[in-house]
mmCIF file with all atom_site columns, C-alpha atoms in Angstrom:
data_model
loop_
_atom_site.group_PDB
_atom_site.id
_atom_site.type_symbol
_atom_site.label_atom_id
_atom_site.label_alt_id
_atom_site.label_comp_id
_atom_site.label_asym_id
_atom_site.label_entity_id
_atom_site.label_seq_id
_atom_site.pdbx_PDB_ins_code
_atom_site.Cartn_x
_atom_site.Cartn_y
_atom_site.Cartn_z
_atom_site.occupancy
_atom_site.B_iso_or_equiv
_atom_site.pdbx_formal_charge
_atom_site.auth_seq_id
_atom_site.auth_comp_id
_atom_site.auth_asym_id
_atom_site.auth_atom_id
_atom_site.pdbx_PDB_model_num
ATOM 1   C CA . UNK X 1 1   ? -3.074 -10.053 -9.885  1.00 0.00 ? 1   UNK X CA 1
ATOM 2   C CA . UNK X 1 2   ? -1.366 -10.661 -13.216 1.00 0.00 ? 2   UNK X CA 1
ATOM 3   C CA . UNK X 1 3   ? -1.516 -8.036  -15.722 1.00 0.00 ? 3   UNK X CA 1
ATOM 4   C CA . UNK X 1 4   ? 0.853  -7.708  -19.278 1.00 0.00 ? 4   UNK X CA 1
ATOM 5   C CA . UNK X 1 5   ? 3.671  -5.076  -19.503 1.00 0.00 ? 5   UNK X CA 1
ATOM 6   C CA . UNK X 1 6   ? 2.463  -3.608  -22.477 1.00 0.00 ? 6   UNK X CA 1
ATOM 7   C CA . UNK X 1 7   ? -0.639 -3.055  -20.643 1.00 0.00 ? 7   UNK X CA 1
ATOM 8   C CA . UNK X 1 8   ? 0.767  -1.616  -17.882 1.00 0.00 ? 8   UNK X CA 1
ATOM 9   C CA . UNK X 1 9   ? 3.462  0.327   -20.308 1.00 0.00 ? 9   UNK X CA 1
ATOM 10  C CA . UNK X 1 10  ? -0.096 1.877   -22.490 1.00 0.00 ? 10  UNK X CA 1
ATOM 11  C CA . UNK X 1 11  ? -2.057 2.748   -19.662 1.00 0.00 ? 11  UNK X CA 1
ATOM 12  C CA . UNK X 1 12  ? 1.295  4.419   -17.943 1.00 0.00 ? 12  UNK X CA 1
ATOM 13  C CA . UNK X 1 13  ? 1.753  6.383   -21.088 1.00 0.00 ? 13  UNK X CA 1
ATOM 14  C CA . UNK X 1 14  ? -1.750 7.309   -21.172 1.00 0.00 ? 14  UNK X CA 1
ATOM 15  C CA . UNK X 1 15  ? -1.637 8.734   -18.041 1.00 0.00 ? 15  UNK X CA 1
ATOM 16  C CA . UNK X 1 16  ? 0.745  10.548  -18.430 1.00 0.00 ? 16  UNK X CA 1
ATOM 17  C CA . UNK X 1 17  ? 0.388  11.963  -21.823 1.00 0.00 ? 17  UNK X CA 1
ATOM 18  C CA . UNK X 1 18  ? -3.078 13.392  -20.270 1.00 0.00 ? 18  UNK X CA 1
ATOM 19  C CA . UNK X 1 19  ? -1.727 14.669  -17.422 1.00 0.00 ? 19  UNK X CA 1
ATOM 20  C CA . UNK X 1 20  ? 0.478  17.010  -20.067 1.00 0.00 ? 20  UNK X CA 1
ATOM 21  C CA . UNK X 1 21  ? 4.358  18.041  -19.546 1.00 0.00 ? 21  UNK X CA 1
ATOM 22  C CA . UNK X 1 22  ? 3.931  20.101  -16.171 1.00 0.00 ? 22  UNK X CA 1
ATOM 23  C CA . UNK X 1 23  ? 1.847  17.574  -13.953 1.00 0.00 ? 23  UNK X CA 1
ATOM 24  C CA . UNK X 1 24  ? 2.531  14.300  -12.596 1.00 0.00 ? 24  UNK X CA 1
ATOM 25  C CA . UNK X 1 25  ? 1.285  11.085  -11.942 1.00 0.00 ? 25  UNK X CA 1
ATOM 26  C CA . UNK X 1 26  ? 2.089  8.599   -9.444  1.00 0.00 ? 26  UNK X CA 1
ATOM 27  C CA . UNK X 1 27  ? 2.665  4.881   -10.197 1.00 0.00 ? 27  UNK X CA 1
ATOM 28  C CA . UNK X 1 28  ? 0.338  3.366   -8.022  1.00 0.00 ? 28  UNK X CA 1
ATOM 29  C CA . UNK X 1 29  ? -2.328 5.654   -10.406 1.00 0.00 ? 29  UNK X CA 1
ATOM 30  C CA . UNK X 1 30  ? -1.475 2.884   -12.877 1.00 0.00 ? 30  UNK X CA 1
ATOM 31  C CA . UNK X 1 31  ? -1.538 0.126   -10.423 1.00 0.00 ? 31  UNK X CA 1
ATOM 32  C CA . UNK X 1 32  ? -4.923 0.414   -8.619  1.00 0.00 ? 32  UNK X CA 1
ATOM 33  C CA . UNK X 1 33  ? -6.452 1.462   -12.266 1.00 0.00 ? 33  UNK X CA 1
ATOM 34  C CA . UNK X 1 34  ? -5.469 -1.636  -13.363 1.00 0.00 ? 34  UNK X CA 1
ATOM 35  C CA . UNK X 1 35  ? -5.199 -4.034  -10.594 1.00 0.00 ? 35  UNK X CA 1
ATOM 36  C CA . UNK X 1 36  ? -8.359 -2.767  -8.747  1.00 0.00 ? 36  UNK X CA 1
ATOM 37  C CA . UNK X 1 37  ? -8.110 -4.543  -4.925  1.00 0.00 ? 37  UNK X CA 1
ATOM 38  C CA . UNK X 1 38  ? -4.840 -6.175  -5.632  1.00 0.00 ? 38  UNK X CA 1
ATOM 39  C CA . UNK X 1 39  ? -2.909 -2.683  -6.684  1.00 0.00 ? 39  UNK X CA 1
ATOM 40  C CA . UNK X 1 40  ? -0.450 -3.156  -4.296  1.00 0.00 ? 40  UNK X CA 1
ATOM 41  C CA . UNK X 1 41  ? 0.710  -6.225  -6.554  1.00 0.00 ? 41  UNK X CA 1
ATOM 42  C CA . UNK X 1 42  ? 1.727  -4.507  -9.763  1.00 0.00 ? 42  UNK X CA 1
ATOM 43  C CA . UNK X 1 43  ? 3.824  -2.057  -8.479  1.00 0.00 ? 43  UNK X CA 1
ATOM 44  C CA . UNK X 1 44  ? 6.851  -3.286  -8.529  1.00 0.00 ? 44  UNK X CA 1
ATOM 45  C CA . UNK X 1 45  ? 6.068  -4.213  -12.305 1.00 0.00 ? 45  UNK X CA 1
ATOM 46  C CA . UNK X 1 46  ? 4.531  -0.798  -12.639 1.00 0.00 ? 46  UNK X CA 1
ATOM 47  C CA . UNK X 1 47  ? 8.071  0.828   -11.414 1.00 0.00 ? 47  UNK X CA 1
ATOM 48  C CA . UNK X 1 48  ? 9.950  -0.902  -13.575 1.00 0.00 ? 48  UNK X CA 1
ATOM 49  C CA . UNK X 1 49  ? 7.778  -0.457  -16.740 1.00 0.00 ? 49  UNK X CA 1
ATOM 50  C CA . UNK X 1 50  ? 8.430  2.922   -16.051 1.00 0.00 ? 50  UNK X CA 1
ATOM 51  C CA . UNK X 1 51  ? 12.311 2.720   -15.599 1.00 0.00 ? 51  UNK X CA 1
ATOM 52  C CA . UNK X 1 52  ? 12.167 1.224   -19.269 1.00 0.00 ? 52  UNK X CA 1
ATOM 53  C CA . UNK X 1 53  ? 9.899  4.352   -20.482 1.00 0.00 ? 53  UNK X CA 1
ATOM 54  C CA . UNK X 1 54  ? 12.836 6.263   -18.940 1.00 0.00 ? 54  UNK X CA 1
ATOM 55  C CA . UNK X 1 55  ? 15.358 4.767   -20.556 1.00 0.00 ? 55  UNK X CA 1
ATOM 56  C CA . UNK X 1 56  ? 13.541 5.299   -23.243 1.00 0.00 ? 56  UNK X CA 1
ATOM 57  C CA . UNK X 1 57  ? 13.306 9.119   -22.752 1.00 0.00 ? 57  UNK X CA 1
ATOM 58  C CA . UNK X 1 58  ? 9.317  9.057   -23.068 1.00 0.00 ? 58  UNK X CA 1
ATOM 59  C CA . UNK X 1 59  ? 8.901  10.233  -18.851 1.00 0.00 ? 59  UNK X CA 1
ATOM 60  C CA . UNK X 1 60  ? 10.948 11.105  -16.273 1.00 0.00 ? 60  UNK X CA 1
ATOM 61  C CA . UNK X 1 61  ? 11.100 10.076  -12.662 1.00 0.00 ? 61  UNK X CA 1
ATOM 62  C CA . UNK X 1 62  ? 11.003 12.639  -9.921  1.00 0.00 ? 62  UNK X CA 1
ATOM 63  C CA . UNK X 1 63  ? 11.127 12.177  -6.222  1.00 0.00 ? 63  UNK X CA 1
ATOM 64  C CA . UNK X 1 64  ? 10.588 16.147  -4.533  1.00 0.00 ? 64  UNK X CA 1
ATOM 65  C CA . UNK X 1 65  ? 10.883 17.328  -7.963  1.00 0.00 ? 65  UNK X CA 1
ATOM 66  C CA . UNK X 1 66  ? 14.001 15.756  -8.586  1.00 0.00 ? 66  UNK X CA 1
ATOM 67  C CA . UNK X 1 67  ? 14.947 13.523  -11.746 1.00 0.00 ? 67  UNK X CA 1
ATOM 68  C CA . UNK X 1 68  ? 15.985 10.005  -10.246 1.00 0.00 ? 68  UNK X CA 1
ATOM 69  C CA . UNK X 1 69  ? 16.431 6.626   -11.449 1.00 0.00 ? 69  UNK X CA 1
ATOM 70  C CA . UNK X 1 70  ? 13.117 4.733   -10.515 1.00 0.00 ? 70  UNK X CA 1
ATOM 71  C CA . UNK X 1 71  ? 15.387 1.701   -10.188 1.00 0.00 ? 71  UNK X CA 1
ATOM 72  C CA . UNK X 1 72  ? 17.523 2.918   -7.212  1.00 0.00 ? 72  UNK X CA 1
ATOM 73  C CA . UNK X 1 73  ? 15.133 5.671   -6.207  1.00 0.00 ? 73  UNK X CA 1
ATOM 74  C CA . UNK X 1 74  ? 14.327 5.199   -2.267  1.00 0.00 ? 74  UNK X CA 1
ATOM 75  C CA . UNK X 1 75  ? 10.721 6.248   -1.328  1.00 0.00 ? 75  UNK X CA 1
ATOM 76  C CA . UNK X 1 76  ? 7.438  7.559   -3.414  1.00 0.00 ? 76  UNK X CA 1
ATOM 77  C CA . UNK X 1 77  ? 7.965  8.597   -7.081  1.00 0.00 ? 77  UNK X CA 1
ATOM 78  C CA . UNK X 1 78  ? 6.682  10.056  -9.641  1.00 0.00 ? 78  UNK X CA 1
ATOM 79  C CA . UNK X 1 79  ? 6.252  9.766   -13.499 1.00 0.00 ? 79  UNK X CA 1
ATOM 80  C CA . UNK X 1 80  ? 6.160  12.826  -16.336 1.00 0.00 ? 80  UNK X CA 1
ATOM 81  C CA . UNK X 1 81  ? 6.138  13.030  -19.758 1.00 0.00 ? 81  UNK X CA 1
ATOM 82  C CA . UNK X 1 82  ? 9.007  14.112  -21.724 1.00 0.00 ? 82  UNK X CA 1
ATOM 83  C CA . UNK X 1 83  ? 8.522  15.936  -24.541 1.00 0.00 ? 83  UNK X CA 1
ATOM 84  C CA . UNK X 1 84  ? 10.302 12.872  -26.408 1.00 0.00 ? 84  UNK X CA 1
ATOM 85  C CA . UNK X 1 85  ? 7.118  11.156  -24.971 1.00 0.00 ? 85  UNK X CA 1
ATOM 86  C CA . UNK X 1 86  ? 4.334  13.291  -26.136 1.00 0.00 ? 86  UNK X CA 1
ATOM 87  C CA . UNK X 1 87  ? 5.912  13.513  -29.964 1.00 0.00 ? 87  UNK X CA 1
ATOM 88  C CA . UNK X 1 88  ? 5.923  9.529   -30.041 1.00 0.00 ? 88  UNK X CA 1
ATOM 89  C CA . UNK X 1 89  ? 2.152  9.870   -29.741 1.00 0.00 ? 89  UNK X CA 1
ATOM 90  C CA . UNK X 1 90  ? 1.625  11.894  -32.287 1.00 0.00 ? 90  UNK X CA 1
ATOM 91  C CA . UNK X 1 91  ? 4.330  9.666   -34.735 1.00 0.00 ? 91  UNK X CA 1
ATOM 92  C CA . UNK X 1 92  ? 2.378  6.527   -33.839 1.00 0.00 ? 92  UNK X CA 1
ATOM 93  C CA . UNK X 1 93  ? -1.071 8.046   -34.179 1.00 0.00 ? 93  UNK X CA 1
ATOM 94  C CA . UNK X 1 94  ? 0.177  9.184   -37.638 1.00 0.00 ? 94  UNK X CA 1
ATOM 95  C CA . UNK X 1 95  ? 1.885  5.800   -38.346 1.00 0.00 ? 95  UNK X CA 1
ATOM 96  C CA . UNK X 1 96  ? -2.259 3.946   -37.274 1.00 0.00 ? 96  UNK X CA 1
ATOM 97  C CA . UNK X 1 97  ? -3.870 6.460   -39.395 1.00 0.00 ? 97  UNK X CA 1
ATOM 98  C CA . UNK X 1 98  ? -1.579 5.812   -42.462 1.00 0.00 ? 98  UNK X CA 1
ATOM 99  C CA . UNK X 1 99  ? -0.523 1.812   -42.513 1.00 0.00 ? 99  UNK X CA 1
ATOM 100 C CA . UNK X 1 100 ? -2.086 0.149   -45.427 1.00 0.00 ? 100 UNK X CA 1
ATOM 101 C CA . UNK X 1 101 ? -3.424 -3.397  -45.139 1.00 0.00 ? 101 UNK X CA 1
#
């Protein structure tokens, strides 16, 4: 199964963003949403789509509640928003709304 980053990086930041600040998701959410019977596939590319948002300081990565790094992280994860990530929603929803052609 071959999907895009950005793909996987939107629908990842979807996810999350609906989930809202308190509430996780995990990344194989992502991965079987968008890689149906071959999930298992993506998420390694899932994982570290997510370690960029991270860097990024759009989501954290927890593991029992914990910020980790995805990257080094052994066992299941999990991804949150930051509030960093829910604000660059609203900036690029304002930024679509307002561009002139």
């Amino acid at each position: 199964m071959s999907c895009d980053r950005t793909t996987i990086r939107q629908h990842l930041l979807a996810k999350v963003r609906q989930r809202g600040l308190e509430k996780t998701i995990c990344p194989s959410e992502v991965a079987r949403d968008l890689g149906g019977d071959d999930w298992r596939l993506l998420m390694e590319t899932v994982r570290q789509v997510g370690a960029e948002l991270v860097t990024e300081g759009a989501i954290a990565a927890l593991q029992k509640g914990r910020v980790v790094d995805p990257l080094t992280a052994k066992g299941p994860i999990r991804f949150r928003v930051t509030e960093q990530g829910m604000a660059e929603k609203d900036v690029q929803r304002f930024k679509d709304d307002h561009t002139t052609s």
